[in-house]
Every structure is written in C-alpha cells, then in structure tokens.
mmCIF file of C-alpha atoms in Angstrom:
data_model
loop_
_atom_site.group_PDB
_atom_site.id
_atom_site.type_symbol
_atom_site.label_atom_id
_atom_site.label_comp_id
_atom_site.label_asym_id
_atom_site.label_seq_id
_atom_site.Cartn_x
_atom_site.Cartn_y
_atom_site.Cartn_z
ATOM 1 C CA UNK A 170 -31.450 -9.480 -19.753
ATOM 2 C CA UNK A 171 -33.929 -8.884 -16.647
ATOM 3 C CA UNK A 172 -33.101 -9.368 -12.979
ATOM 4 C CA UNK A 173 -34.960 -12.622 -13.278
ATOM 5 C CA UNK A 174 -33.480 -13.838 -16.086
ATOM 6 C CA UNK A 175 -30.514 -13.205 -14.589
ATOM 7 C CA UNK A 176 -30.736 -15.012 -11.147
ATOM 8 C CA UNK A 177 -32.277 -17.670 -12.666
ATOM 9 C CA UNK A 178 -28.787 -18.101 -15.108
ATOM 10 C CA UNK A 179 -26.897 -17.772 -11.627
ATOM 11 C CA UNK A 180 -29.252 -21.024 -10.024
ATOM 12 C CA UNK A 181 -27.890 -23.511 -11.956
ATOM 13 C CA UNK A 182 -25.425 -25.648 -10.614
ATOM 14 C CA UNK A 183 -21.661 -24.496 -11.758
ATOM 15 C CA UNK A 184 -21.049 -28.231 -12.409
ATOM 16 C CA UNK A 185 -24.156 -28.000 -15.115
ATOM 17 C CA UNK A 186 -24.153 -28.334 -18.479
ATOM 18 C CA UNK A 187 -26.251 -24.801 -18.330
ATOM 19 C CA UNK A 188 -23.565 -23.037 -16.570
ATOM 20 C CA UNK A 189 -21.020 -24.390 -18.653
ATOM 21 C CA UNK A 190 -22.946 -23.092 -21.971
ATOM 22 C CA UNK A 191 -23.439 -19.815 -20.022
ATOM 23 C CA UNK A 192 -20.276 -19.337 -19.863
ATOM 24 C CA UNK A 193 -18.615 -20.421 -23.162
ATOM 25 C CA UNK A 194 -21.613 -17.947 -24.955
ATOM 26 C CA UNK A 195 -19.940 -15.250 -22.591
ATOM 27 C CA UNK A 196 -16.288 -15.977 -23.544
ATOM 28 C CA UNK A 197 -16.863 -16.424 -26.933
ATOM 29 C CA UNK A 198 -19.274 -13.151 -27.644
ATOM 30 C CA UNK A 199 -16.845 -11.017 -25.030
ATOM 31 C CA UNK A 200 -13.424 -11.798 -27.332
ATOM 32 C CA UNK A 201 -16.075 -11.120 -30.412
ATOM 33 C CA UNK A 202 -16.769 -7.166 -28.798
ATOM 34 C CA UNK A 203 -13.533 -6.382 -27.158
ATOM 35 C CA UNK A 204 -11.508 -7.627 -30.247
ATOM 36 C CA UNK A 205 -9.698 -10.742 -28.057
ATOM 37 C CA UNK A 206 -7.824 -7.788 -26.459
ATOM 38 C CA UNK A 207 -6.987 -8.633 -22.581
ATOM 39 C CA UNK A 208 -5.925 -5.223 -20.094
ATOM 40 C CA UNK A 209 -3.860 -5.293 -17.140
ATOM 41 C CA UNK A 210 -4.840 -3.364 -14.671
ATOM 42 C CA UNK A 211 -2.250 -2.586 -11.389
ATOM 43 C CA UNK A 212 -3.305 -2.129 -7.783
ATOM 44 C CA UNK A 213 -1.528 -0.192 -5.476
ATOM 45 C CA UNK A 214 -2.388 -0.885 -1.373
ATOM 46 C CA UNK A 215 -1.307 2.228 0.059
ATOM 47 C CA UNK A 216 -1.892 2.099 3.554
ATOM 48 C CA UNK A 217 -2.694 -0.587 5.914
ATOM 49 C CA UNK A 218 -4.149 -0.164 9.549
ATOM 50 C CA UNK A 219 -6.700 -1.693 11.991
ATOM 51 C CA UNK A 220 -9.663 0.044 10.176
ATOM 52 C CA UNK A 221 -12.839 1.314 11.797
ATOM 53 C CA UNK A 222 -14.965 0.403 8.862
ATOM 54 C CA UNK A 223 -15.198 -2.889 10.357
ATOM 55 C CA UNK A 224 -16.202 -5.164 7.127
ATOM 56 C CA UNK A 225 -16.851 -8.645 8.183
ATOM 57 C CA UNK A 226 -14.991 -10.078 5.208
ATOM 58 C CA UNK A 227 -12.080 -7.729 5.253
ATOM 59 C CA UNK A 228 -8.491 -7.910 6.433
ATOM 60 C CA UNK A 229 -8.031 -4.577 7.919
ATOM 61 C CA UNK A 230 -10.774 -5.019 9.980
ATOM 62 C CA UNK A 231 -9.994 -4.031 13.463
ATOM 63 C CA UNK A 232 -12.183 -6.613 14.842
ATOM 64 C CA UNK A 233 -9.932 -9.508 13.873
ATOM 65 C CA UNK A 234 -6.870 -7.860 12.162
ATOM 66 C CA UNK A 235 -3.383 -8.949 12.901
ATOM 67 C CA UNK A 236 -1.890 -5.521 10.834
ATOM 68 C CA UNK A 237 -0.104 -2.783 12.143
ATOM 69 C CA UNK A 238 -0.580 0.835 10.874
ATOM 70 C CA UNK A 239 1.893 1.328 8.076
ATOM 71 C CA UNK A 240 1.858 3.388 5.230
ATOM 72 C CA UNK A 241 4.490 3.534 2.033
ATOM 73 C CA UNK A 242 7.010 6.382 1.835
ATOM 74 C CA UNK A 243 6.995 8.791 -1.050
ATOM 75 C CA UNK A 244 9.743 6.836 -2.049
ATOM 76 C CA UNK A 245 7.999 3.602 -1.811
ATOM 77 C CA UNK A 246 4.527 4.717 -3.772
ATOM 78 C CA UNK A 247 6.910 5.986 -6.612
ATOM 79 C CA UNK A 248 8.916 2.696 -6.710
ATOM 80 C CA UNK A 249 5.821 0.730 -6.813
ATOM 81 C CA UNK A 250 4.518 3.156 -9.313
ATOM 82 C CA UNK A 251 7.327 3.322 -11.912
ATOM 83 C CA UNK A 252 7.636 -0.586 -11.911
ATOM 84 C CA UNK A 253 4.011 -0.896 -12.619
ATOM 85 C CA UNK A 254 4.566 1.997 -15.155
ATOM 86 C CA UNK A 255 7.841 2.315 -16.649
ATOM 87 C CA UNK A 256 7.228 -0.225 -20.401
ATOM 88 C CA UNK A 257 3.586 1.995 -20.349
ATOM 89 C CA UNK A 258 1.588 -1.489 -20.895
ATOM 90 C CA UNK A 259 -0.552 -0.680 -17.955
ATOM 91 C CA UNK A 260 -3.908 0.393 -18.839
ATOM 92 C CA UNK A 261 -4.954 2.041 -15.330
ATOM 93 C CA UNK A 262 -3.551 2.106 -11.918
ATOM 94 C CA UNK A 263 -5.660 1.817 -8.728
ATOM 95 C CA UNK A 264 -4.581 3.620 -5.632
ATOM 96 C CA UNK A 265 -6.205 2.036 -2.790
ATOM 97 C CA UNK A 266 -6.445 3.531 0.655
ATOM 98 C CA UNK A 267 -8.526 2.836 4.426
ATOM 99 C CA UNK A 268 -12.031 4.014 4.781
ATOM 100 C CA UNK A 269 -10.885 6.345 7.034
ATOM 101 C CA UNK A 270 -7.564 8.107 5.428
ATOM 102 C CA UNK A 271 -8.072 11.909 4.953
ATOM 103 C CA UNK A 272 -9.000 13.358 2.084
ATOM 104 C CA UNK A 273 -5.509 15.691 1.973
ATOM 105 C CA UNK A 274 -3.683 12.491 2.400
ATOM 106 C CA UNK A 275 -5.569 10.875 -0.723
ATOM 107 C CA UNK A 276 -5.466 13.934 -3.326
ATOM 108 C CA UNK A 277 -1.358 14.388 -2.402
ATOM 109 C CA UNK A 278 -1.177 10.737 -2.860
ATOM 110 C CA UNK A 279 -2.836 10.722 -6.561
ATOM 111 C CA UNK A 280 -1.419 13.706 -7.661
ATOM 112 C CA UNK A 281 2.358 12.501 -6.821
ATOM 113 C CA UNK A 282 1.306 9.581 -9.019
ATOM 114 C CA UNK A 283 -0.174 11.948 -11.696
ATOM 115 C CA UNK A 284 3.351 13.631 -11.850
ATOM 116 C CA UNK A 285 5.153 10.417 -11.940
ATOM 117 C CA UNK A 286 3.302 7.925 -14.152
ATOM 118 C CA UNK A 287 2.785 8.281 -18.141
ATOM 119 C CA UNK A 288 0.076 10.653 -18.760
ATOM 120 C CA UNK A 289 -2.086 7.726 -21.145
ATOM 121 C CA UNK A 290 -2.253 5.558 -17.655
ATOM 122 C CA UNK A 291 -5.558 6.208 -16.082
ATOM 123 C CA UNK A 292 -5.413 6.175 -12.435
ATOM 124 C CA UNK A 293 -8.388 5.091 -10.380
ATOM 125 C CA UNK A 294 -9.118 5.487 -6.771
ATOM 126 C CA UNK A 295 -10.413 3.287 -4.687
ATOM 127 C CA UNK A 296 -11.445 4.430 -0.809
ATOM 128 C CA UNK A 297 -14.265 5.169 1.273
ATOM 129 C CA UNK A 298 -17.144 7.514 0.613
ATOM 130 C CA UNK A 299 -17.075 10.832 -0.299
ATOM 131 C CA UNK A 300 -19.137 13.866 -1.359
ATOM 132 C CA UNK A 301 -19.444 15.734 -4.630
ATOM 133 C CA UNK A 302 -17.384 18.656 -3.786
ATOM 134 C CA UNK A 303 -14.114 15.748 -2.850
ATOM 135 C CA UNK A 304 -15.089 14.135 -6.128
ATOM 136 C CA UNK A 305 -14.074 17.046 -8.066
ATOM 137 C CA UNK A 306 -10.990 17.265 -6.130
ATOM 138 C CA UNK A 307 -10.167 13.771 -7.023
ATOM 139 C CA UNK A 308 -10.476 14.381 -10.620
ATOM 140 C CA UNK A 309 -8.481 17.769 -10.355
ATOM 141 C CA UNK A 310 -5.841 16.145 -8.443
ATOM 142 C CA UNK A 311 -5.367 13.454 -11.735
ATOM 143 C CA UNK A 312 -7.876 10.806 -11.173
ATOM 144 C CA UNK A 313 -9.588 9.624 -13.909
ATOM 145 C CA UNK A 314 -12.005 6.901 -11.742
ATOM 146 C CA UNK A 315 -13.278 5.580 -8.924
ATOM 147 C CA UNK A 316 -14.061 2.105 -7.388
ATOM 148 C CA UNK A 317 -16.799 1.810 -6.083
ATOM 149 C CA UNK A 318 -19.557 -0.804 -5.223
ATOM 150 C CA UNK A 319 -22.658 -1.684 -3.355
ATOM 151 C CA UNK A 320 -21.974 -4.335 -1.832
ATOM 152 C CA UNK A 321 -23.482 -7.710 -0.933
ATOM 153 C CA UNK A 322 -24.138 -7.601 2.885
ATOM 154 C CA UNK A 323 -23.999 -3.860 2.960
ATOM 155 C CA UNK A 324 -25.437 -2.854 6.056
ATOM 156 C CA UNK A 325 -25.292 -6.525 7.536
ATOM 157 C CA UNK A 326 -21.300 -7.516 6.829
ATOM 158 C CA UNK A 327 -20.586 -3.803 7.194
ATOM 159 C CA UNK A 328 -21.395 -0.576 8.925
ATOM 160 C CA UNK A 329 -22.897 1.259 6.139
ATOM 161 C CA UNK A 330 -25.613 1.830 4.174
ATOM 162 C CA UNK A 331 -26.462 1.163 0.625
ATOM 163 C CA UNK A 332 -27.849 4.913 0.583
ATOM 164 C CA UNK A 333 -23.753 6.159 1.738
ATOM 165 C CA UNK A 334 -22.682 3.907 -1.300
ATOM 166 C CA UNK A 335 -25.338 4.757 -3.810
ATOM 167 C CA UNK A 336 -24.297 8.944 -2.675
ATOM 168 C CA UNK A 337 -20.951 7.998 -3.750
ATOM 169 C CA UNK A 338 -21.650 6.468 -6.891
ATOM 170 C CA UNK A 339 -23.937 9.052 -8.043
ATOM 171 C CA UNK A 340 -20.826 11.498 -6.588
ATOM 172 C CA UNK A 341 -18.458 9.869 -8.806
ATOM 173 C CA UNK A 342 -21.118 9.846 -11.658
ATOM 174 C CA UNK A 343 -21.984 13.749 -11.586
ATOM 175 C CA UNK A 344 -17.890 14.447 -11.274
ATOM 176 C CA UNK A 345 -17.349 13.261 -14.664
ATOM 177 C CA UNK A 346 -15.336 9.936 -13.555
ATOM 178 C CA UNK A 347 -15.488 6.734 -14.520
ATOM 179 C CA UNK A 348 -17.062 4.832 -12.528
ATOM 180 C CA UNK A 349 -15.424 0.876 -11.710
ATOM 181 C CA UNK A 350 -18.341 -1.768 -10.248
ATOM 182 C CA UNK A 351 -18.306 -5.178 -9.375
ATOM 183 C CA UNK A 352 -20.955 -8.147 -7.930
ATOM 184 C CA UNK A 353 -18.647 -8.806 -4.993
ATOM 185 C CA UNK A 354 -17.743 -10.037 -2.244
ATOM 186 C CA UNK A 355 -19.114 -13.041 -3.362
ATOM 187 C CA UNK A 356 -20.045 -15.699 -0.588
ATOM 188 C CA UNK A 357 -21.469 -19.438 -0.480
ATOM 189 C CA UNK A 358 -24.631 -17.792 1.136
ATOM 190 C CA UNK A 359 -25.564 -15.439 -1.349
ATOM 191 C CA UNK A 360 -28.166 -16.159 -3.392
ATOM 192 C CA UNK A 361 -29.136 -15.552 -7.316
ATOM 193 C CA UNK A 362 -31.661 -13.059 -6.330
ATOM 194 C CA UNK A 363 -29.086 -11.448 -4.239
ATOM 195 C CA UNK A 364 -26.635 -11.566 -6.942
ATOM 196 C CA UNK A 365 -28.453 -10.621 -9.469
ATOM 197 C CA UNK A 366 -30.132 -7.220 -8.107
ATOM 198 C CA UNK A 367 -26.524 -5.944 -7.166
ATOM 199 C CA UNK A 368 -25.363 -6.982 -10.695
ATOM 200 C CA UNK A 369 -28.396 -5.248 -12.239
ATOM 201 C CA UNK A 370 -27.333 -2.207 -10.453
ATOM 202 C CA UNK A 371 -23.820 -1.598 -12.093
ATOM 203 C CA UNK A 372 -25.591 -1.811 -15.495
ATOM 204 C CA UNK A 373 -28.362 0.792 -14.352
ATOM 205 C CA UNK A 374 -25.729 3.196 -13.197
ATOM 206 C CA UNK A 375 -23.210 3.087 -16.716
ATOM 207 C CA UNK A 376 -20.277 1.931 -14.984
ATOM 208 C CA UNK A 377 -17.332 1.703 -16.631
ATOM 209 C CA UNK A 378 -16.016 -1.771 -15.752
ATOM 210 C CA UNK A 379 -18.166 -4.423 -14.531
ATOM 211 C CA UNK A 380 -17.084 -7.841 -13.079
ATOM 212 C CA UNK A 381 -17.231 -10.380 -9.879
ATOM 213 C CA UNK A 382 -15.122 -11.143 -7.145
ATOM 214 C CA UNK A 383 -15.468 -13.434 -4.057
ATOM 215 C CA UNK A 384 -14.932 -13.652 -1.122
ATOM 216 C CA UNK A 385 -11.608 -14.597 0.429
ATOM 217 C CA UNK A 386 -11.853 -16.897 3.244
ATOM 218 C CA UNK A 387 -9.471 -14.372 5.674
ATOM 219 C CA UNK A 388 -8.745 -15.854 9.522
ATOM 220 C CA UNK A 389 -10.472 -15.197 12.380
ATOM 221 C CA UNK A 390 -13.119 -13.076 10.787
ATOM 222 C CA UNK A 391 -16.694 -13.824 11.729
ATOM 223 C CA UNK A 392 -17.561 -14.694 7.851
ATOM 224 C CA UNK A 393 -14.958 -17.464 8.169
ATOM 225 C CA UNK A 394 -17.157 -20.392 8.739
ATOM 226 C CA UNK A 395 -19.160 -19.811 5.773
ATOM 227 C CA UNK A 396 -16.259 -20.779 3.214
ATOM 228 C CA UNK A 397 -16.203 -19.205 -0.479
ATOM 229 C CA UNK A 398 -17.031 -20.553 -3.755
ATOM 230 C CA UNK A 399 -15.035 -21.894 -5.961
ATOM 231 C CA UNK A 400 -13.105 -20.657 -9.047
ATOM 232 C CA UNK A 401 -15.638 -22.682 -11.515
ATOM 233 C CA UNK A 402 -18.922 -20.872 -9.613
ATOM 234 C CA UNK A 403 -17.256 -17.243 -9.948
ATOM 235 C CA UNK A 404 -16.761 -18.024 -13.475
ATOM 236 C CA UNK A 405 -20.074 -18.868 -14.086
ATOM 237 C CA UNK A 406 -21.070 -15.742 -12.035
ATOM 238 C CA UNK A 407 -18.410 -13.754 -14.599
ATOM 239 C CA UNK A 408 -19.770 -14.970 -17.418
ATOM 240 C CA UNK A 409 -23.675 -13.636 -16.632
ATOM 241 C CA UNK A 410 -22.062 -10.051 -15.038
ATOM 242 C CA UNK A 411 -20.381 -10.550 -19.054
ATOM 243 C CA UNK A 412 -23.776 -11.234 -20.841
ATOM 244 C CA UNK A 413 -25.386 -8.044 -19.065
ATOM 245 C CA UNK A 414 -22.456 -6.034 -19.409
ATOM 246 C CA UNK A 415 -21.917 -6.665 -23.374
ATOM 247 C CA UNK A 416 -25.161 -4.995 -24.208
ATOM 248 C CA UNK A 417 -23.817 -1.655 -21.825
ATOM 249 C CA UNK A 418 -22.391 0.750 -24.250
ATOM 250 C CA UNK A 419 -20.870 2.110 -21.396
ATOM 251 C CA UNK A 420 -18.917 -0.702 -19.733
ATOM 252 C CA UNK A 421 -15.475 -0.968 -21.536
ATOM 253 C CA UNK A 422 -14.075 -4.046 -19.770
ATOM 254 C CA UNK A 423 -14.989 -6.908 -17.398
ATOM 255 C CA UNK A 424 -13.026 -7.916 -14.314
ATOM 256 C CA UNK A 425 -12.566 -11.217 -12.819
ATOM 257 C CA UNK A 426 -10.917 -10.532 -8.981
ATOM 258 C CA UNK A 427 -8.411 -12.138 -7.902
ATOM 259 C CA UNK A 428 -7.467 -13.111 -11.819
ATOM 260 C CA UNK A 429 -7.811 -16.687 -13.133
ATOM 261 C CA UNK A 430 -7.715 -18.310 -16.133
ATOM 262 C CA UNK A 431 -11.445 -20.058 -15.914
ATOM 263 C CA UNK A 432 -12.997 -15.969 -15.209
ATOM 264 C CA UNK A 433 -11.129 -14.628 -18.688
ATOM 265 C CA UNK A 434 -12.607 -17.946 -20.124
ATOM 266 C CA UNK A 435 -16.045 -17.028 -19.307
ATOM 267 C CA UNK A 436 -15.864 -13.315 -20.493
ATOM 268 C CA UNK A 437 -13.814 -11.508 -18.105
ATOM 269 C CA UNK A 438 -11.297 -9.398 -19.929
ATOM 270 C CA UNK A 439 -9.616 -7.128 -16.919
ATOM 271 C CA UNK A 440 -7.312 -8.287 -14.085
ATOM 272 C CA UNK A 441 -5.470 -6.955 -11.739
ATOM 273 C CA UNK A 442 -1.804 -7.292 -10.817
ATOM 274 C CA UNK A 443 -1.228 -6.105 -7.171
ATOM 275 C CA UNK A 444 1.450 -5.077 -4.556
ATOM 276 C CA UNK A 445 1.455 -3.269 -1.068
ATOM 277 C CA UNK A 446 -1.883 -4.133 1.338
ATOM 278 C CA UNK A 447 -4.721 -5.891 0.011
ATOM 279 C CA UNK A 448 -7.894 -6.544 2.011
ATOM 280 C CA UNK A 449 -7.954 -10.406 0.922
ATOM 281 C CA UNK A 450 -4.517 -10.856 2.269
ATOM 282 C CA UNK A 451 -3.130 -11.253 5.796
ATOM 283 C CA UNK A 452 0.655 -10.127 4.047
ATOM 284 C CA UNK A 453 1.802 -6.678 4.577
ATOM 285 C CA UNK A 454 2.842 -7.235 0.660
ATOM 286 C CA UNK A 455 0.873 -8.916 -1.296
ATOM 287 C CA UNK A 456 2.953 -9.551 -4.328
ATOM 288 C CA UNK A 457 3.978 -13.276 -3.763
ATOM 289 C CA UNK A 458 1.590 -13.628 -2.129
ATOM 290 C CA UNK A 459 -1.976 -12.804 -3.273
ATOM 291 C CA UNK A 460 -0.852 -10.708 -5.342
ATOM 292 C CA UNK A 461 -0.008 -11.296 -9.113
ATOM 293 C CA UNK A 462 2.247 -8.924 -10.936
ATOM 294 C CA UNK A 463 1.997 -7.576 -14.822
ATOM 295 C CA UNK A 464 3.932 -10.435 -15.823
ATOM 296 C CA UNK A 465 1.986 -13.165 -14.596
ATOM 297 C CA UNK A 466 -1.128 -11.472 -15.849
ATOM 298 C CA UNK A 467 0.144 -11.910 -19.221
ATOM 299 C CA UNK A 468 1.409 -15.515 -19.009
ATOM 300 C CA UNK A 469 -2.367 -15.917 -17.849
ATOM 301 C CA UNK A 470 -4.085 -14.185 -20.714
ATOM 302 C CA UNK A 471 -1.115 -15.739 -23.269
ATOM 303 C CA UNK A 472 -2.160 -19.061 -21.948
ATOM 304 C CA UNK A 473 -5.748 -18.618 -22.587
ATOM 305 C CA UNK A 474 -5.416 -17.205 -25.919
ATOM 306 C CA UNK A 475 -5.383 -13.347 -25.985
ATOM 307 C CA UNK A 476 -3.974 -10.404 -27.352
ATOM 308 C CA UNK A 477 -2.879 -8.283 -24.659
#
C-alpha cells in the first residue's frame, strides 16, 4: 500500500461501512499470517519524576505533573519482574525509564533483569535517545530491543526533533536490535495524511512490531481540550497499520496500546500488560488502574477467539 492509499483508508468515517470492511480484511488476513496466535507483552515503569522532556500529552511532564520522583528498589524491579516472568508465558518485557535517567542507571537496570528473568524472554527498552556507542551497551547489557517512535507532534507536542528520533532509530537499527514502532499518540486532530506518513515510516525502517496507540486524555495538560478518539477509530487505525505491516517480512507482531478487544479484532495481535509508572496514567501504579496484567490479557484474547 502507498502513503495515499493509506490516508485515504484512514478518511473514512470509523462508523462506515468502509472502515468496518477495513478492518474485518485486517483481522481476518492477520489471524491467517500469525497462525491466530495472540503475545503478551509486560511493561515495566521504572521510574517516575517531573520530567524535563516536557511532552504535551504525557504524565510526567513537569509542566502539569502531579508525580513525585520515585524509583523501584532492586527489590521491587525483581518482584515485578518474576511475577511477570515466573510461568515463562511472557514473550518480551519492556523496561521503561524518564528521558532523562542516566545511561549507568539504565544498563544496571536491564542487566539485573537479564540475570533474573528466563533467558527465552526478550527484554526491550524503552527511554530517551541515545547514540550508537550506548546502543551497543544496551544490547551487551541483555537487551534484545528498543522502543522507539517518531512521533506525531514531534517538535510541536514535544521538545525534540524528528532528526534526534530518526538518529535513534537508525542507532537501534545498526546495533543489531529490534526495533518496536508505533503510529501514536494518536489525537482527534491528526489527520490521515499525518497518520499515514508516520505509519509509512515504521514499514520503511523494518521494525519489528508495528501498531497504534492514542492519546490519553491526562489532566491539566495543554492537549486536554482536544479529547481522544475513540476505541472504534483506533481500531480502524489498527487495522490499516495491520494491512501495511502484513506485507513487512520484518514486522513479527502488531500492537494495539492500551489493549482492547475491538484493536485484536481489527489485526492487532500484541498487548501489553503493565505495572509501576505509565505516562497515560496519573497512578504511581498503574496495575488497577490503567494497567492490565497477563491475566486479563488473556481473558481478552480468549474472549475474542485466540490462541495465546
């Protein structure tokens, strides 16, 4: 598919009869490549602290944020880490920490992980930019991948530039890891054309996941007013990031953030259980509230009819 052909698939209505065929032709030839197989993924929010990257559509912001610095205790990272782990049904874990946490601070945090979790559990990493030379102590220290996106509003929403994120990418790229992508944050205001270029750009670069994720409406930020979409418009936006992707021999998987059951009905086959900070949250601990743990991302995927 083309850029065009794919912002025009993102202009219809996600009440249409278009959209709705968009997305059924994505659920049903998704299930058809990835054998009906669904993967849990696990998210771990390491740190939490006003942060100076300042995203307009993020919780740690320290424009608006209500948080406190905290960070988990060795003790608390492993906890969080063997109950993800411990049955070894979790396909990767994501370590998350601030824009601004040091790099020491990041490799001792993956590498504890390394030590602790099953050694067929991929660990991915997901932080601010970096250079080559830190990407190859990333995957030395036991990461396998990397999160990370342009994304819509860079620049605008936040204080960097798509040339820092497309540095990174192609940092993560030359390293040997895998590299996770997504269309997000995904607001009322964006348009196809928007949309679509950012999609296009996951596919151009091989990623290894793909997927879509919008925006959460988070208090007192200046993006508030605009709203977000709803569940049925990011599953029609799923189900076109799933019609580009399927042709990718390189993307394995497609995410649908947070998880719900109309995104792995329009192709999405990743989601993410997730505890400890979370930038769509205004919880120190996400898990009941944002936050969805392995066990309710199998109910979902059960529900909707797929091996997991």
């Amino acid at each position: 598919m083309t850029q065009e052909e794919c912002a025009y698939l993102l202009s219809f209505d996600e009440r249409s009869l278009e959209a709705a065929i968009t997305r059924g032709v994505a659920d049903a030839m998704s299930r058809e490549k990835f054998g009906n197989k669904g993967l849990v993924f696990g998210q771990i929010g390491v740190e939490v602290a006003p942060c100076a990257g300042r995203c307009r559509f993020c919780s740690f912001s320290e424009e608006f944020t209500t948080f406190k610095a905290h960070s988990l205790t060795d003790e608390e990272l492993m906890a969080k880490a063997d109950n993800f782990c411990s049955t070894g049904e979790l396909y990767a874990l994501a370590l998350m920490v601030l824009h601004d946490t040091s790099i020491d601070r990041t490799l001792s945090v993956i590498s504890r992980v390394r030590e602790r979790i099953p050694s067929t559990t991929q660990i991915m990493i997901n932080m601010g930019d970096f250079t080559y030379s830190q990407a190859e102590e990333l995957r030395a220290a036991g990461a396998n991948g990397s999160y990370h996106v342009w994304r819509l509003g860079e620049g605008t929403d936040t204080i960097f530039t798509k040339e820092e994120r497309f540095a990174t990418i192609e940092n993560i790229k030359k390293a040997g890891l895998d590299l996770y992508y997504c269309c997000e944050p995904i607001g009322p205001e964006h348009t196809p054309e928007q949309m679509a270029e950012q999609i296009i750009k996951g596919v151009d670069y091989e990623c290894f996941q793909h997927g879509a994720m919008r925006r959460v409406l988070v208090p007192h930020s200046s993006l508030a007013h605009l709203g977000q979409i709803s569940e049925l418009r990011l599953a029609q936006i799923t189900g076109v990031v799933t019609l580009l992707a399927l042709h990718s021999p390189q993307i394995t998987s497609v995410g649908v953030h947070e998880p719900n059951k109309l995104g792995i009905t329009s192709g999405a086959n990743a989601i993410y259980a997730e505890t400890g900070s979370n930038p769509r949250d205004t919880e120190q601990e996400t898990t009941g509230s944002h936050g969805l743990t392995i066990e309710d991302c199998k109910r979902m995927y059960a529900e909707c009819g797929f091996e997991i």
